[in-house]
């Protein structure tokens, strides 16, 4: 029982980290684009 619970929590953490990384990449791309627009 505990093994299943730990495995489930690990899966939830992995999914949260994956969504956070995807959003961070989008924000990073937006910041780079805005910086390039400011430089020109």
PDB file of C-alpha atoms in Angstrom:
ATOM      1  CA  UNK A   1       0.000   0.000   0.000  1.00  0.00           C
ATOM      2  CA  UNK A   2       2.727   2.458   0.937  1.00  0.00           C
ATOM      3  CA  UNK A   3       4.663   1.632  -2.217  1.00  0.00           C
ATOM      4  CA  UNK A   4       1.649   2.536  -4.355  1.00  0.00           C
ATOM      5  CA  UNK A   5       1.135   5.792  -2.444  1.00  0.00           C
ATOM      6  CA  UNK A   6       4.786   6.788  -2.794  1.00  0.00           C
ATOM      7  CA  UNK A   7       4.747   5.886  -6.495  1.00  0.00           C
ATOM      8  CA  UNK A   8       1.566   7.973  -6.991  1.00  0.00           C
ATOM      9  CA  UNK A   9       3.040  10.973  -5.163  1.00  0.00           C
ATOM     10  CA  UNK A  10       6.205  10.658  -7.247  1.00  0.00           C
ATOM     11  CA  UNK A  11       4.121  10.682 -10.423  1.00  0.00           C
ATOM     12  CA  UNK A  12       2.259  13.791  -9.255  1.00  0.00           C
ATOM     13  CA  UNK A  13       5.537  15.561  -8.497  1.00  0.00           C
ATOM     14  CA  UNK A  14       6.939  14.615 -11.911  1.00  0.00           C
ATOM     15  CA  UNK A  15       3.830  15.946 -13.659  1.00  0.00           C
ATOM     16  CA  UNK A  16       3.946  19.187 -11.654  1.00  0.00           C
ATOM     17  CA  UNK A  17       7.634  19.654 -12.478  1.00  0.00           C
ATOM     18  CA  UNK A  18       6.934  18.941 -16.162  1.00  0.00           C
ATOM     19  CA  UNK A  19       4.162  21.550 -16.349  1.00  0.00           C
ATOM     20  CA  UNK A  20       6.359  24.042 -14.438  1.00  0.00           C
ATOM     21  CA  UNK A  21       9.241  23.472 -16.858  1.00  0.00           C
ATOM     22  CA  UNK A  22       6.942  23.967 -19.849  1.00  0.00           C
ATOM     23  CA  UNK A  23       5.600  27.252 -18.436  1.00  0.00           C
ATOM     24  CA  UNK A  24       9.123  28.354 -17.523  1.00  0.00           C
ATOM     25  CA  UNK A  25      10.255  27.710 -21.109  1.00  0.00           C
ATOM     26  CA  UNK A  26       7.363  29.816 -22.444  1.00  0.00           C
ATOM     27  CA  UNK A  27       8.173  32.667 -20.043  1.00  0.00           C
ATOM     28  CA  UNK A  28      11.881  32.393 -20.933  1.00  0.00           C
ATOM     29  CA  UNK A  29      11.077  32.631 -24.666  1.00  0.00           C
ATOM     30  CA  UNK A  30       8.835  35.659 -24.077  1.00  0.00           C
ATOM     31  CA  UNK A  31      11.570  37.372 -22.039  1.00  0.00           C
ATOM     32  CA  UNK A  32      14.154  36.717 -24.767  1.00  0.00           C
ATOM     33  CA  UNK A  33      11.817  38.061 -27.463  1.00  0.00           C
ATOM     34  CA  UNK A  34      11.030  41.191 -25.432  1.00  0.00           C
ATOM     35  CA  UNK A  35      14.735  41.768 -24.753  1.00  0.00           C
ATOM     36  CA  UNK A  36      15.503  41.492 -28.477  1.00  0.00           C
ATOM     37  CA  UNK A  37      12.706  43.951 -29.228  1.00  0.00           C
ATOM     38  CA  UNK A  38      14.109  46.408 -26.676  1.00  0.00           C
ATOM     39  CA  UNK A  39      17.641  46.136 -28.061  1.00  0.00           C
ATOM     40  CA  UNK A  40      16.615  46.916 -31.659  1.00  0.00           C
TER      41      UNK A  40
END
